[in-house]
Amino acid sequence: QVRLVESGGGSVQAGRSLSLSCAAAGYTYSAYCIGWFRQTPGKEREGVASIDSFGSTSYADSVKGRFTISKDNAKHTLYLQLNSLKLEDTAMYSCARGPLLWARPSPPMDRYDYNSWGQGTQVTVSS
């Protein structure tokens, strides 16, 4: 069974940083695309960043230059470094497993390409 458990969320002032982790188990971790998504009440889930089996990454325009996605295959853990946080970054952040095979240069950012979602960790940014 696929298991994805996020951690690291919390409350932080705008301009500060947070680091999120997603521990994965139950599948061949390194072979899949995996990504971070976020959602606020009343809004659709938004792709934040993703990474494929080769280490290629994708980022939402709103977080480019501020967030960094990475993974440690040996630890079966996905990371998201959130720098220069803004109020609009406030959301529930979830990790999700995506396609096993992805024959494109960059991994997908569409929520419909992903499944096996974690429960999420809340990030709240204050002024």
PDB file of C-alpha atoms in Angstrom:
ATOM      1  CA  GLN A   1       0.000   0.000   0.000  1.00  0.00           C
ATOM      2  CA  VAL A   2       1.258   3.463  -0.916  1.00  0.00           C
ATOM      3  CA  ARG A   3       1.852   5.706   2.081  1.00  0.00           C
ATOM      4  CA  LEU A   4       2.758   9.383   1.938  1.00  0.00           C
ATOM      5  CA  VAL A   5       3.194  11.353   5.143  1.00  0.00           C
ATOM      6  CA  GLU A   6       3.948  15.068   5.120  1.00  0.00           C
ATOM      7  CA  SER A   7       5.562  17.025   7.911  1.00  0.00           C
ATOM      8  CA  GLY A   8       7.181  20.374   8.583  1.00  0.00           C
ATOM      9  CA  GLY A   9       4.273  22.754   8.237  1.00  0.00           C
ATOM     10  CA  GLY A  10       3.578  25.541  10.651  1.00  0.00           C
ATOM     11  CA  SER A  11       3.071  29.259  11.075  1.00  0.00           C
ATOM     12  CA  VAL A  12       5.680  31.661   9.780  1.00  0.00           C
ATOM     13  CA  GLN A  13       5.999  35.358   9.039  1.00  0.00           C
ATOM     14  CA  ALA A  14       6.120  36.590   5.474  1.00  0.00           C
ATOM     15  CA  GLY A  15       9.639  36.619   4.124  1.00  0.00           C
ATOM     16  CA  ARG A  16      10.737  33.680   6.236  1.00  0.00           C
ATOM     17  CA  SER A  17      11.286  30.063   5.260  1.00  0.00           C
ATOM     18  CA  LEU A  18       9.954  26.591   5.940  1.00  0.00           C
ATOM     19  CA  SER A  19      11.043  23.116   4.943  1.00  0.00           C
ATOM     20  CA  LEU A  20       8.518  20.385   4.245  1.00  0.00           C
ATOM     21  CA  SER A  21       9.129  16.664   4.041  1.00  0.00           C
ATOM     22  CA  CYS A  22       7.132  13.800   2.595  1.00  0.00           C
ATOM     23  CA  ALA A  23       8.046  10.300   3.661  1.00  0.00           C
ATOM     24  CA  ALA A  24       7.014   7.698   1.109  1.00  0.00           C
ATOM     25  CA  ALA A  25       6.612   3.962   1.389  1.00  0.00           C
ATOM     26  CA  GLY A  26       4.887   1.062  -0.304  1.00  0.00           C
ATOM     27  CA  TYR A  27       6.137   1.474  -3.862  1.00  0.00           C
ATOM     28  CA  THR A  28       9.274   1.760  -5.963  1.00  0.00           C
ATOM     29  CA  TYR A  29       9.871   5.333  -4.958  1.00  0.00           C
ATOM     30  CA  SER A  30      12.568   6.394  -7.389  1.00  0.00           C
ATOM     31  CA  ALA A  31      10.671   5.281 -10.495  1.00  0.00           C
ATOM     32  CA  TYR A  32       7.747   7.697 -10.138  1.00  0.00           C
ATOM     33  CA  CYS A  33       7.127  11.360 -10.573  1.00  0.00           C
ATOM     34  CA  ILE A  34       6.241  12.911  -7.243  1.00  0.00           C
ATOM     35  CA  GLY A  35       5.097  16.402  -6.426  1.00  0.00           C
ATOM     36  CA  TRP A  36       3.813  18.981  -4.007  1.00  0.00           C
ATOM     37  CA  PHE A  37       0.366  20.514  -4.271  1.00  0.00           C
ATOM     38  CA  ARG A  38      -1.463  23.060  -2.200  1.00  0.00           C
ATOM     39  CA  GLN A  39      -5.074  23.928  -1.558  1.00  0.00           C
ATOM     40  CA  THR A  40      -7.022  26.592   0.305  1.00  0.00           C
ATOM     41  CA  PRO A  41     -10.730  26.466   1.153  1.00  0.00           C
ATOM     42  CA  GLY A  42     -12.898  27.120  -1.877  1.00  0.00           C
ATOM     43  CA  LYS A  43     -10.060  26.808  -4.363  1.00  0.00           C
ATOM     44  CA  GLU A  44      -8.864  24.007  -6.590  1.00  0.00           C
ATOM     45  CA  ARG A  45      -5.775  22.089  -5.697  1.00  0.00           C
ATOM     46  CA  GLU A  46      -2.758  23.743  -7.301  1.00  0.00           C
ATOM     47  CA  GLY A  47       0.446  22.104  -8.411  1.00  0.00           C
ATOM     48  CA  VAL A  48       3.442  23.691  -6.702  1.00  0.00           C
ATOM     49  CA  ALA A  49       6.446  21.654  -7.765  1.00  0.00           C
ATOM     50  CA  SER A  50       7.222  18.213  -9.100  1.00  0.00           C
ATOM     51  CA  ILE A  51      10.208  16.023  -9.801  1.00  0.00           C
ATOM     52  CA  ASP A  52      10.614  12.962 -11.993  1.00  0.00           C
ATOM     53  CA  SER A  53      12.730   9.844 -11.733  1.00  0.00           C
ATOM     54  CA  PHE A  54      15.635  11.557 -13.472  1.00  0.00           C
ATOM     55  CA  GLY A  55      15.626  14.631 -11.253  1.00  0.00           C
ATOM     56  CA  SER A  56      13.985  17.003 -13.722  1.00  0.00           C
ATOM     57  CA  THR A  57      11.724  19.513 -12.005  1.00  0.00           C
ATOM     58  CA  SER A  58       8.707  21.697 -12.673  1.00  0.00           C
ATOM     59  CA  TYR A  59       7.490  24.705 -10.716  1.00  0.00           C
ATOM     60  CA  ALA A  60       4.402  26.834 -10.662  1.00  0.00           C
ATOM     61  CA  ASP A  61       5.129  30.338 -11.904  1.00  0.00           C
ATOM     62  CA  SER A  62       4.064  31.737  -8.550  1.00  0.00           C
ATOM     63  CA  VAL A  63       6.843  29.925  -6.686  1.00  0.00           C
ATOM     64  CA  LYS A  64       9.711  29.911  -9.183  1.00  0.00           C
ATOM     65  CA  GLY A  65      12.841  31.285  -7.621  1.00  0.00           C
ATOM     66  CA  ARG A  66      11.441  30.888  -4.113  1.00  0.00           C
ATOM     67  CA  PHE A  67      10.674  27.187  -3.659  1.00  0.00           C
ATOM     68  CA  THR A  68      12.937  24.228  -4.322  1.00  0.00           C
ATOM     69  CA  ILE A  69      11.852  20.619  -4.671  1.00  0.00           C
ATOM     70  CA  SER A  70      14.278  17.789  -4.055  1.00  0.00           C
ATOM     71  CA  LYS A  71      14.287  14.157  -3.072  1.00  0.00           C
ATOM     72  CA  ASP A  72      16.468  11.615  -1.373  1.00  0.00           C
ATOM     73  CA  ASN A  73      15.885   8.242  -2.978  1.00  0.00           C
ATOM     74  CA  ALA A  74      17.813   6.382  -0.296  1.00  0.00           C
ATOM     75  CA  LYS A  75      15.539   7.837   2.385  1.00  0.00           C
ATOM     76  CA  HIS A  76      12.387   7.636   0.246  1.00  0.00           C
ATOM     77  CA  THR A  77      11.711  11.236   1.147  1.00  0.00           C
ATOM     78  CA  LEU A  78      10.555  14.235  -0.851  1.00  0.00           C
ATOM     79  CA  TYR A  79      11.378  17.770   0.256  1.00  0.00           C
ATOM     80  CA  LEU A  80      10.147  21.246  -0.443  1.00  0.00           C
ATOM     81  CA  GLN A  81      12.116  24.283   0.643  1.00  0.00           C
ATOM     82  CA  LEU A  82       9.878  27.329   0.843  1.00  0.00           C
ATOM     83  CA  ASN A  83      11.776  30.612   0.914  1.00  0.00           C
ATOM     84  CA  SER A  84      10.590  34.211   0.842  1.00  0.00           C
ATOM     85  CA  LEU A  85       7.126  33.148   1.876  1.00  0.00           C
ATOM     86  CA  LYS A  86       4.169  35.316   0.965  1.00  0.00           C
ATOM     87  CA  LEU A  87       0.698  35.548   2.449  1.00  0.00           C
ATOM     88  CA  GLU A  88      -0.729  33.854  -0.619  1.00  0.00           C
ATOM     89  CA  ASP A  89       1.419  30.799   0.064  1.00  0.00           C
ATOM     90  CA  THR A  90      -0.865  29.927   2.960  1.00  0.00           C
ATOM     91  CA  ALA A  91      -2.408  26.544   2.176  1.00  0.00           C
ATOM     92  CA  MET A  92      -2.562  22.885   2.996  1.00  0.00           C
ATOM     93  CA  TYR A  93       0.430  21.330   1.290  1.00  0.00           C
ATOM     94  CA  SER A  94       0.198  17.714   0.165  1.00  0.00           C
ATOM     95  CA  CYS A  95       2.563  15.410  -1.617  1.00  0.00           C
ATOM     96  CA  ALA A  96       1.352  12.964  -4.227  1.00  0.00           C
ATOM     97  CA  ARG A  97       2.659  10.197  -6.412  1.00  0.00           C
ATOM     98  CA  GLY A  98       2.371  10.741 -10.129  1.00  0.00           C
ATOM     99  CA  PRO A  99       3.101   8.758 -13.282  1.00  0.00           C
ATOM    100  CA  LEU A 100       5.447   5.809 -13.329  1.00  0.00           C
ATOM    101  CA  LEU A 101       6.421   6.627 -16.893  1.00  0.00           C
ATOM    102  CA  TRP A 102       6.591  10.162 -18.188  1.00  0.00           C
ATOM    103  CA  ALA A 103       8.097  10.604 -21.631  1.00  0.00           C
ATOM    104  CA  ARG A 104       8.399  14.376 -21.468  1.00  0.00           C
ATOM    105  CA  PRO A 105      11.265  16.657 -20.465  1.00  0.00           C
ATOM    106  CA  SER A 106       9.577  17.951 -17.307  1.00  0.00           C
ATOM    107  CA  PRO A 107       7.274  16.212 -14.830  1.00  0.00           C
ATOM    108  CA  PRO A 108       3.579  17.082 -14.789  1.00  0.00           C
ATOM    109  CA  MET A 109       1.952  19.757 -12.663  1.00  0.00           C
ATOM    110  CA  ASP A 110      -1.673  18.823 -13.279  1.00  0.00           C
ATOM    111  CA  ARG A 111      -3.495  17.381 -10.265  1.00  0.00           C
ATOM    112  CA  TYR A 112      -5.161  14.828 -12.538  1.00  0.00           C
ATOM    113  CA  ASP A 113      -1.814  13.234 -13.312  1.00  0.00           C
ATOM    114  CA  TYR A 114      -1.330  12.374  -9.652  1.00  0.00           C
ATOM    115  CA  ASN A 115      -2.790   9.937  -7.194  1.00  0.00           C
ATOM    116  CA  SER A 116      -1.981   8.367  -3.823  1.00  0.00           C
ATOM    117  CA  TRP A 117      -2.183  11.630  -1.931  1.00  0.00           C
ATOM    118  CA  GLY A 118      -0.830  12.305   1.514  1.00  0.00           C
ATOM    119  CA  GLN A 119      -2.971  13.885   4.202  1.00  0.00           C
ATOM    120  CA  GLY A 120      -1.228  17.246   3.992  1.00  0.00           C
ATOM    121  CA  THR A 121       0.547  19.660   6.293  1.00  0.00           C
ATOM    122  CA  GLN A 122      -0.671  23.192   6.917  1.00  0.00           C
ATOM    123  CA  VAL A 123       1.474  26.208   6.089  1.00  0.00           C
ATOM    124  CA  THR A 124       0.236  29.530   7.403  1.00  0.00           C
ATOM    125  CA  VAL A 125       2.018  32.752   6.480  1.00  0.00           C
ATOM    126  CA  SER A 126       1.298  35.912   8.443  1.00  0.00           C
ATOM    127  CA  SER A 127       2.237  39.529   7.891  1.00  0.00           C
TER     128      SER A 127
END
